[in-house]
PDB file of C-alpha atoms in Angstrom:
ATOM      1  CA  MET A1376      -6.754  74.071 -15.883  1.00 96.00           C
ATOM      2  CA  ASP A1377      -3.332  74.590 -17.479  1.00 97.00           C
ATOM      3  CA  LEU A1378      -1.519  77.523 -19.044  1.00 98.00           C
ATOM      4  CA  ASN A1379       2.047  76.830 -21.025  1.00 97.00           C
ATOM      5  CA  SER A1380       4.705  78.150 -23.248  1.00 97.00           C
ATOM      6  CA  ASP A1381       6.899  77.509 -25.510  1.00 96.00           C
ATOM      7  CA  LEU A1382      10.365  78.845 -24.358  1.00 98.00           C
ATOM      8  CA  GLY A1383      14.148  79.008 -23.861  1.00 97.00           C
ATOM      9  CA  GLU A1384      13.530  80.145 -27.728  1.00 97.00           C
ATOM     10  CA  SER A1385      16.308  82.156 -27.612  1.00 96.00           C
ATOM     11  CA  PHE A1386      20.001  81.657 -29.683  1.00 95.00           C
ATOM     12  CA  GLY A1387      23.573  82.923 -29.229  1.00 94.00           C
ATOM     13  CA  ALA A1388      23.000  86.502 -28.685  1.00 92.00           C
ATOM     14  CA  TRP A1389      19.424  86.892 -30.124  1.00 93.00           C
ATOM     15  CA  THR A1390      16.646  86.880 -27.861  1.00 93.00           C
ATOM     16  CA  MET A1391      13.427  85.709 -28.216  1.00 93.00           C
ATOM     17  CA  GLY A1392      10.777  86.356 -25.747  1.00 91.00           C
ATOM     18  CA  ASP A1393      11.276  86.589 -21.878  1.00 94.00           C
ATOM     19  CA  ASP A1394      11.143  83.894 -20.849  1.00 96.00           C
ATOM     20  CA  ALA A1395      11.751  84.644 -16.166  1.00 96.00           C
ATOM     21  CA  SER A1396       8.635  86.940 -16.851  1.00 96.00           C
ATOM     22  CA  MET A1397       6.296  83.863 -18.241  1.00 97.00           C
ATOM     23  CA  LEU A1398       8.013  81.378 -15.573  1.00 98.00           C
ATOM     24  CA  ALA A1399       6.466  83.764 -13.716  1.00 97.00           C
ATOM     25  CA  VAL A1400       3.146  83.013 -14.929  1.00 97.00           C
ATOM     26  CA  VAL A1401       2.705  79.545 -16.604  1.00 98.00           C
ATOM     27  CA  THR A1402       2.130  76.436 -14.795  1.00 98.00           C
ATOM     28  CA  SER A1403       3.596  74.220 -18.080  1.00 98.00           C
ATOM     29  CA  ALA A1404       7.012  74.703 -19.505  1.00 98.00           C
ATOM     30  CA  ASN A1405       7.654  73.924 -23.344  1.00 98.00           C
ATOM     31  CA  VAL A1406      10.969  73.994 -24.044  1.00 98.00           C
ATOM     32  CA  ALA A1407      12.716  74.551 -27.299  1.00 98.00           C
ATOM     33  CA  CYS A1408      15.755  71.287 -27.757  1.00 98.00           C
ATOM     34  CA  GLY A1409      18.206  73.147 -30.553  1.00 97.00           C
ATOM     35  CA  PHE A1410      16.150  71.880 -33.296  1.00 98.00           C
ATOM     36  CA  HIS A1411      13.940  75.226 -34.447  1.00 97.00           C
ATOM     37  CA  ALA A1412      15.536  77.291 -31.692  1.00 97.00           C
ATOM     38  CA  GLY A1413      17.740  77.131 -28.480  1.00 98.00           C
ATOM     39  CA  ASP A1414      20.911  76.533 -27.751  1.00 98.00           C
ATOM     40  CA  PRO A1415      22.264  74.640 -24.867  1.00 98.00           C
ATOM     41  CA  ALA A1416      23.359  77.259 -22.682  1.00 98.00           C
ATOM     42  CA  GLY A1417      20.181  78.902 -22.519  1.00 98.00           C
ATOM     43  CA  ILE A1418      17.350  75.670 -21.978  1.00 98.00           C
ATOM     44  CA  LEU A1419      20.093  75.315 -19.080  1.00 98.00           C
ATOM     45  CA  ARG A1420      19.207  78.832 -17.827  1.00 98.00           C
ATOM     46  CA  THR A1421      15.505  78.395 -18.381  1.00 98.00           C
ATOM     47  CA  LEU A1422      15.539  74.501 -16.806  1.00 98.00           C
ATOM     48  CA  ARG A1423      16.972  75.993 -13.913  1.00 98.00           C
ATOM     49  CA  ALA A1424      13.983  79.491 -13.890  1.00 98.00           C
ATOM     50  CA  ALA A1425      11.053  76.401 -14.724  1.00 98.00           C
ATOM     51  CA  ALA A1426      12.812  74.791 -11.831  1.00 98.00           C
ATOM     52  CA  ALA A1427      12.714  77.379  -8.938  1.00 98.00           C
ATOM     53  CA  ARG A1428       9.592  77.992 -10.096  1.00 97.00           C
ATOM     54  CA  GLY A1429       8.073  74.331 -10.176  1.00 97.00           C
ATOM     55  CA  VAL A1430       6.532  75.139 -13.593  1.00 98.00           C
ATOM     56  CA  ALA A1431       6.579  71.202 -15.551  1.00 98.00           C
ATOM     57  CA  VAL A1432       9.118  71.042 -18.387  1.00 98.00           C
ATOM     58  CA  GLY A1433       7.820  69.036 -21.847  1.00 98.00           C
ATOM     59  CA  ALA A1434      10.327  68.771 -24.724  1.00 98.00           C
ATOM     60  CA  HIS A1435       9.228  71.153 -27.196  1.00 98.00           C
ATOM     61  CA  VAL A1436      10.048  69.252 -30.328  1.00 98.00           C
ATOM     62  CA  GLY A1437      10.417  70.953 -33.661  1.00 98.00           C
ATOM     63  CA  TYR A1438      12.042  69.807 -37.609  1.00 98.00           C
ATOM     64  CA  ARG A1439      15.495  70.920 -37.875  1.00 97.00           C
ATOM     65  CA  ASP A1440      14.511  74.085 -38.982  1.00 97.00           C
ATOM     66  CA  LEU A1441      16.479  76.817 -37.014  1.00 96.00           C
ATOM     67  CA  ALA A1442      16.570  79.263 -40.146  1.00 95.00           C
ATOM     68  CA  GLY A1443      12.826  79.086 -40.887  1.00 96.00           C
ATOM     69  CA  PHE A1444      12.068  78.099 -36.632  1.00 95.00           C
ATOM     70  CA  GLY A1445      10.564  75.364 -36.867  1.00 94.00           C
ATOM     71  CA  ARG A1446       7.764  76.653 -39.384  1.00 94.00           C
ATOM     72  CA  ARG A1447       8.178  75.220 -42.518  1.00 96.00           C
ATOM     73  CA  ALA A1448       6.744  71.757 -43.180  1.00 94.00           C
ATOM     74  CA  MET A1449       9.338  69.531 -44.058  1.00 96.00           C
ATOM     75  CA  ALA A1450       9.318  65.761 -45.603  1.00 94.00           C
ATOM     76  CA  LEU A1451      11.441  63.619 -43.625  1.00 97.00           C
ATOM     77  CA  SER A1452      11.986  59.601 -43.502  1.00 98.00           C
ATOM     78  CA  SER A1453      10.442  57.769 -41.175  1.00 98.00           C
ATOM     79  CA  ALA A1454      13.845  56.583 -39.618  1.00 98.00           C
ATOM     80  CA  GLU A1455      14.886  60.947 -39.691  1.00 98.00           C
ATOM     81  CA  LEU A1456      12.012  61.897 -37.454  1.00 98.00           C
ATOM     82  CA  VAL A1457      12.469  58.875 -35.115  1.00 98.00           C
ATOM     83  CA  ALA A1458      16.415  59.876 -34.746  1.00 98.00           C
ATOM     84  CA  ASP A1459      15.479  63.305 -34.371  1.00 98.00           C
ATOM     85  CA  VAL A1460      13.019  63.162 -32.228  1.00 98.00           C
ATOM     86  CA  ILE A1461      14.966  61.089 -29.591  1.00 98.00           C
ATOM     87  CA  TYR A1462      17.655  63.584 -29.717  1.00 98.00           C
ATOM     88  CA  GLN A1463      15.620  66.357 -29.348  1.00 98.00           C
ATOM     89  CA  ILE A1464      13.741  64.982 -25.760  1.00 98.00           C
ATOM     90  CA  GLY A1465      17.022  62.979 -24.257  1.00 98.00           C
ATOM     91  CA  ALA A1466      19.006  65.934 -25.214  1.00 98.00           C
ATOM     92  CA  LEU A1467      16.229  67.545 -23.031  1.00 98.00           C
ATOM     93  CA  GLN A1468      16.020  65.089 -20.210  1.00 98.00           C
ATOM     94  CA  GLY A1469      19.392  65.538 -19.807  1.00 98.00           C
ATOM     95  CA  LEU A1470      19.975  69.091 -19.339  1.00 98.00           C
ATOM     96  CA  ALA A1471      16.676  68.744 -17.198  1.00 98.00           C
ATOM     97  CA  ALA A1472      18.053  66.149 -15.223  1.00 98.00           C
ATOM     98  CA  ALA A1473      21.062  68.730 -14.162  1.00 98.00           C
ATOM     99  CA  ALA A1474      18.758  71.590 -13.612  1.00 98.00           C
ATOM    100  CA  GLY A1475      16.513  69.567 -11.230  1.00 98.00           C
ATOM    101  CA  THR A1476      13.305  68.911 -13.006  1.00 98.00           C
ATOM    102  CA  GLN A1477      12.187  66.367 -15.377  1.00 98.00           C
ATOM    103  CA  VAL A1478      10.843  66.424 -18.480  1.00 98.00           C
ATOM    104  CA  ARG A1479       7.268  65.323 -18.143  1.00 98.00           C
ATOM    105  CA  TYR A1480       5.551  66.147 -21.898  1.00 98.00           C
ATOM    106  CA  VAL A1481       6.365  66.621 -25.133  1.00 98.00           C
ATOM    107  CA  LYS A1482       4.371  69.172 -27.586  1.00 98.00           C
ATOM    108  CA  PRO A1483       6.597  68.748 -30.915  1.00 98.00           C
ATOM    109  CA  HIS A1484       6.805  73.015 -32.499  1.00 97.00           C
ATOM    110  CA  GLY A1485       5.428  74.536 -35.324  1.00 95.00           C
ATOM    111  CA  ALA A1486       4.916  72.632 -38.783  1.00 96.00           C
ATOM    112  CA  LEU A1487       5.726  69.927 -37.179  1.00 98.00           C
ATOM    113  CA  TYR A1488       3.148  70.116 -34.735  1.00 96.00           C
ATOM    114  CA  ASN A1489       0.605  71.219 -37.665  1.00 94.00           C
ATOM    115  CA  THR A1490       1.537  68.412 -39.751  1.00 97.00           C
ATOM    116  CA  ILE A1491       1.620  65.320 -37.146  1.00 98.00           C
ATOM    117  CA  ALA A1492      -2.122  66.771 -36.407  1.00 95.00           C
ATOM    118  CA  ARG A1493      -3.353  64.913 -38.988  1.00 94.00           C
ATOM    119  CA  ASP A1494      -0.357  62.431 -41.032  1.00 97.00           C
ATOM    120  CA  ALA A1495      -1.245  59.335 -39.648  1.00 98.00           C
ATOM    121  CA  ARG A1496       2.547  58.978 -40.611  1.00 98.00           C
ATOM    122  CA  GLN A1497       4.250  62.106 -39.671  1.00 98.00           C
ATOM    123  CA  ALA A1498       2.265  61.496 -36.465  1.00 98.00           C
ATOM    124  CA  ASP A1499       3.021  57.336 -35.885  1.00 98.00           C
ATOM    125  CA  ASP A1500       6.896  58.544 -36.662  1.00 98.00           C
ATOM    126  CA  VAL A1501       6.945  60.455 -33.305  1.00 98.00           C
ATOM    127  CA  LEU A1502       4.644  58.401 -31.626  1.00 98.00           C
ATOM    128  CA  THR A1503       7.458  55.395 -31.597  1.00 98.00           C
ATOM    129  CA  ALA A1504      10.446  58.141 -31.302  1.00 98.00           C
ATOM    130  CA  ILE A1505       8.244  59.136 -27.292  1.00 98.00           C
ATOM    131  CA  LEU A1506       7.377  56.013 -26.791  1.00 98.00           C
ATOM    132  CA  SER A1507      11.017  54.379 -27.585  1.00 98.00           C
ATOM    133  CA  LEU A1508      11.640  56.935 -24.523  1.00 97.00           C
ATOM    134  CA  ASP A1509       9.336  56.366 -22.190  1.00 97.00           C
ATOM    135  CA  PRO A1510       5.448  55.605 -22.358  1.00 97.00           C
ATOM    136  CA  ARG A1511       5.255  57.736 -18.910  1.00 97.00           C
ATOM    137  CA  LEU A1512       5.621  60.954 -20.484  1.00 98.00           C
ATOM    138  CA  THR A1513       2.622  62.864 -21.584  1.00 98.00           C
ATOM    139  CA  PHE A1514       1.756  63.758 -25.225  1.00 98.00           C
ATOM    140  CA  VAL A1515       0.261  67.105 -26.111  1.00 98.00           C
ATOM    141  CA  GLY A1516      -1.238  67.820 -29.634  1.00 97.00           C
ATOM    142  CA  LEU A1517      -4.333  70.509 -30.989  1.00 95.00           C
ATOM    143  CA  ALA A1518      -7.543  70.014 -29.832  1.00 95.00           C
ATOM    144  CA  GLY A1519      -9.610  67.731 -31.586  1.00 94.00           C
ATOM    145  CA  ALA A1520      -7.282  66.409 -33.756  1.00 96.00           C
ATOM    146  CA  PRO A1521      -7.245  63.010 -34.841  1.00 97.00           C
ATOM    147  CA  VAL A1522      -3.486  62.185 -34.053  1.00 98.00           C
ATOM    148  CA  LEU A1523      -5.124  62.344 -29.707  1.00 98.00           C
ATOM    149  CA  ASP A1524      -7.033  59.671 -30.386  1.00 98.00           C
ATOM    150  CA  TRP A1525      -4.064  58.342 -32.126  1.00 98.00           C
ATOM    151  CA  ALA A1526      -1.819  58.248 -29.194  1.00 98.00           C
ATOM    152  CA  ARG A1527      -4.359  57.117 -27.150  1.00 98.00           C
ATOM    153  CA  GLN A1528      -5.481  53.661 -29.542  1.00 98.00           C
ATOM    154  CA  ARG A1529      -0.482  53.872 -28.865  1.00 97.00           C
ATOM    155  CA  GLY A1530      -0.477  54.037 -25.162  1.00 97.00           C
ATOM    156  CA  LEU A1531      -0.090  57.193 -24.713  1.00 98.00           C
ATOM    157  CA  ARG A1532      -1.584  59.724 -22.601  1.00 98.00           C
ATOM    158  CA  ALA A1533      -3.018  62.750 -24.526  1.00 98.00           C
ATOM    159  CA  VAL A1534      -3.472  65.909 -23.637  1.00 98.00           C
ATOM    160  CA  ALA A1535      -5.174  68.034 -26.010  1.00 97.00           C
ATOM    161  CA  GLU A1536      -4.781  72.303 -26.223  1.00 97.00           C
ATOM    162  CA  ALA A1537      -6.614  75.820 -27.410  1.00 96.00           C
ATOM    163  CA  PHE A1538      -4.026  78.306 -28.499  1.00 94.00           C
ATOM    164  CA  ALA A1539      -4.637  82.153 -26.243  1.00 94.00           C
ATOM    165  CA  ASP A1540      -3.531  84.057 -28.942  1.00 91.00           C
ATOM    166  CA  ARG A1541      -4.112  82.259 -33.006  1.00 92.00           C
ATOM    167  CA  ALA A1542      -7.695  82.314 -34.363  1.00 93.00           C
ATOM    168  CA  TYR A1543      -8.690  79.137 -35.348  1.00 94.00           C
ATOM    169  CA  LEU A1544     -10.306  77.835 -38.792  1.00 94.00           C
ATOM    170  CA  PRO A1545     -14.480  76.624 -38.401  1.00 94.00           C
ATOM    171  CA  ASP A1546     -12.768  72.601 -39.401  1.00 90.00           C
ATOM    172  CA  GLY A1547     -11.143  73.352 -36.299  1.00 90.00           C
ATOM    173  CA  GLY A1548      -7.511  73.698 -37.655  1.00 90.00           C
ATOM    174  CA  LEU A1549      -5.444  77.822 -36.348  1.00 91.00           C
ATOM    175  CA  VAL A1550      -5.594  79.949 -39.311  1.00 94.00           C
ATOM    176  CA  PRO A1551      -2.355  79.822 -41.289  1.00 90.00           C
ATOM    177  CA  ARG A1552       0.478  82.562 -39.966  1.00 88.00           C
ATOM    178  CA  HIS A1553       0.527  84.242 -43.113  1.00 88.00           C
ATOM    179  CA  ALA A1554      -2.631  84.674 -42.877  1.00 92.00           C
ATOM    180  CA  PRO A1555      -4.633  88.521 -42.351  1.00 90.00           C
ATOM    181  CA  GLY A1556      -5.892  87.850 -38.118  1.00 90.00           C
ATOM    182  CA  ALA A1557      -3.713  85.364 -37.615  1.00 91.00           C
ATOM    183  CA  VAL A1558      -2.430  85.825 -34.794  1.00 90.00           C
ATOM    184  CA  LEU A1559      -4.232  88.067 -31.986  1.00 90.00           C
ATOM    185  CA  HIS A1560      -2.527  90.650 -29.943  1.00 90.00           C
ATOM    186  CA  ASP A1561      -4.846  92.368 -27.544  1.00 93.00           C
ATOM    187  CA  PRO A1562      -4.527  90.967 -23.830  1.00 94.00           C
ATOM    188  CA  ASP A1563      -7.926  92.262 -23.122  1.00 95.00           C
ATOM    189  CA  HIS A1564      -9.373  90.615 -25.562  1.00 93.00           C
ATOM    190  CA  VAL A1565      -7.251  86.937 -25.497  1.00 95.00           C
ATOM    191  CA  ALA A1566      -8.313  87.349 -21.955  1.00 96.00           C
ATOM    192  CA  ALA A1567     -11.523  87.782 -22.215  1.00 96.00           C
ATOM    193  CA  ARG A1568     -12.108  85.169 -25.048  1.00 95.00           C
ATOM    194  CA  MET A1569      -9.938  82.367 -22.842  1.00 96.00           C
ATOM    195  CA  LEU A1570     -13.026  82.675 -20.220  1.00 97.00           C
ATOM    196  CA  ASP A1571     -15.791  82.723 -22.209  1.00 96.00           C
ATOM    197  CA  TRP A1572     -14.057  79.469 -23.427  1.00 96.00           C
ATOM    198  CA  VAL A1573     -13.430  78.001 -20.208  1.00 96.00           C
ATOM    199  CA  ARG A1574     -16.878  78.901 -19.485  1.00 95.00           C
ATOM    200  CA  THR A1575     -19.298  77.350 -22.717  1.00 95.00           C
ATOM    201  CA  GLY A1576     -16.412  75.302 -24.570  1.00 95.00           C
ATOM    202  CA  THR A1577     -16.667  77.328 -27.944  1.00 96.00           C
ATOM    203  CA  LEU A1578     -14.569  79.332 -29.790  1.00 94.00           C
ATOM    204  CA  PRO A1579     -15.451  81.754 -32.432  1.00 93.00           C
ATOM    205  CA  ALA A1580     -14.105  80.727 -35.487  1.00 94.00           C
ATOM    206  CA  ILE A1581     -12.291  83.427 -37.763  1.00 94.00           C
ATOM    207  CA  ASP A1582     -15.930  83.977 -39.989  1.00 93.00           C
ATOM    208  CA  GLY A1583     -17.570  84.308 -36.487  1.00 92.00           C
ATOM    209  CA  THR A1584     -18.719  80.636 -36.442  1.00 92.00           C
ATOM    210  CA  PRO A1585     -19.149  78.923 -32.841  1.00 94.00           C
ATOM    211  CA  ILE A1586     -16.796  75.894 -32.686  1.00 94.00           C
ATOM    212  CA  ARG A1587     -16.425  73.287 -29.422  1.00 95.00           C
ATOM    213  CA  VAL A1588     -12.774  72.761 -28.508  1.00 95.00           C
ATOM    214  CA  GLN A1589     -12.212  70.351 -25.463  1.00 96.00           C
ATOM    215  CA  ALA A1590      -8.746  70.956 -24.036  1.00 97.00           C
ATOM    216  CA  ASP A1591      -7.120  70.656 -20.942  1.00 96.00           C
ATOM    217  CA  SER A1592      -3.941  73.563 -21.645  1.00 97.00           C
ATOM    218  CA  ILE A1593      -4.196  76.867 -23.011  1.00 97.00           C
ATOM    219  CA  CYS A1594      -1.163  78.166 -24.965  1.00 95.00           C
ATOM    220  CA  VAL A1595      -0.306  81.380 -25.401  1.00 93.00           C
ATOM    221  CA  HIS A1596       3.086  81.267 -27.965  1.00 87.00           C
ATOM    222  CA  GLY A1597       6.796  82.852 -25.687  1.00 79.00           C
ATOM    223  CA  ASP A1598       7.382  84.979 -29.134  1.00 79.00           C
ATOM    224  CA  SER A1599       4.330  86.222 -29.933  1.00 75.00           C
ATOM    225  CA  PRO A1600       4.564  90.585 -29.246  1.00 75.00           C
ATOM    226  CA  GLY A1601       3.378  91.128 -26.080  1.00 88.00           C
ATOM    227  CA  ALA A1602       3.215  87.860 -24.878  1.00 92.00           C
ATOM    228  CA  VAL A1603       3.927  88.053 -21.676  1.00 95.00           C
ATOM    229  CA  ALA A1604       1.177  90.812 -20.544  1.00 95.00           C
ATOM    230  CA  MET A1605      -0.722  88.341 -22.302  1.00 94.00           C
ATOM    231  CA  ALA A1606      -0.265  85.719 -20.487  1.00 96.00           C
ATOM    232  CA  ARG A1607      -1.219  87.732 -17.040  1.00 97.00           C
ATOM    233  CA  ALA A1608      -4.313  89.409 -18.551  1.00 97.00           C
ATOM    234  CA  VAL A1609      -5.075  85.510 -19.041  1.00 97.00           C
ATOM    235  CA  ARG A1610      -4.077  84.312 -16.096  1.00 97.00           C
ATOM    236  CA  ALA A1611      -5.712  87.247 -14.051  1.00 97.00           C
ATOM    237  CA  ARG A1612      -8.950  86.814 -15.892  1.00 97.00           C
ATOM    238  CA  LEU A1613      -9.016  83.696 -15.084  1.00 97.00           C
ATOM    239  CA  ASP A1614      -7.514  83.146 -11.414  1.00 97.00           C
ATOM    240  CA  ALA A1615     -10.523  86.361 -10.689  1.00 97.00           C
ATOM    241  CA  ALA A1616     -13.248  84.064 -12.029  1.00 96.00           C
ATOM    242  CA  GLY A1617     -12.363  81.391  -9.773  1.00 96.00           C
ATOM    243  CA  VAL A1618     -10.598  78.768 -12.475  1.00 96.00           C
ATOM    244  CA  ALA A1619      -7.489  76.391 -10.786  1.00 95.00           C
ATOM    245  CA  LEU A1620      -4.886  76.888 -12.541  1.00 97.00           C
ATOM    246  CA  ARG A1621      -2.251  73.612 -11.959  1.00 97.00           C
ATOM    247  CA  PRO A1622       0.034  71.641 -15.181  1.00 97.00           C
ATOM    248  CA  PHE A1623      -2.096  69.204 -16.052  1.00 97.00           C
ATOM    249  CA  ALA A1624       1.204  66.528 -16.091  1.00 94.00           C
ATOM    250  CA  ALA A1625       2.664  64.962 -13.538  1.00 92.00           C
ATOM    251  CA  ALA A1626       6.287  63.823 -11.481  1.00 92.00           C
ATOM    252  CA  LEU A1627       7.497  61.366 -13.232  1.00 93.00           C
ATOM    253  CA  GLU A1628       7.914  58.583 -10.678  1.00 82.00           C
ATOM    254  CA  ALA A1629      11.607  57.564 -10.141  1.00 69.00           C
TER     255      ALA A1629
END
């Protein structure tokens, strides 16, 4: 099993999350690319820290929406979206090379992530962008979402993820962030929930309905209050149960 978090999201004087502490816990880091969050100097610091820890790096691409933290849906043309995703991955690849690491996968962020889960046109744009740069990159998406099959049909390796700190709808989607109970905060509860999911393959939806979730990675959002405590609790619970934690994406061959 892999444990990932969204990092590199600080901007100038504004600090978002605790990347140094989180990198001591996770096995994969979804690093912001400057569109929804992050500035070049901060992103580079996070990449260097990830390299030092042996944490796998992925491009956390999003809509060009700093003010909304990439959590507002946007109706971009295909030409715009393809170019924006190429630009973000390429920028992170350059910074990663300077940091002594490499981008192994792509995980969209926020509203883009949720939109392409089921929107075939925007999903195709994101996949086209990835394929135009490097078809060896792994695509990460919401467990059970059609986009995973679309990615595989186009020849990409696709990995599904489950969210430790988010509530689910009965159809397998995420409860919208503005809804009560959408974001989970108690580390012990979150850790117990994840261990139970690893053992049974099911998670309770927000209404208590058990839903089957097939995934190879667990995400703890780096910007959530108490994110590090939650990630530590999840890792400790999985370690104690003998669950091996390792990155889902292997290093790319030169």
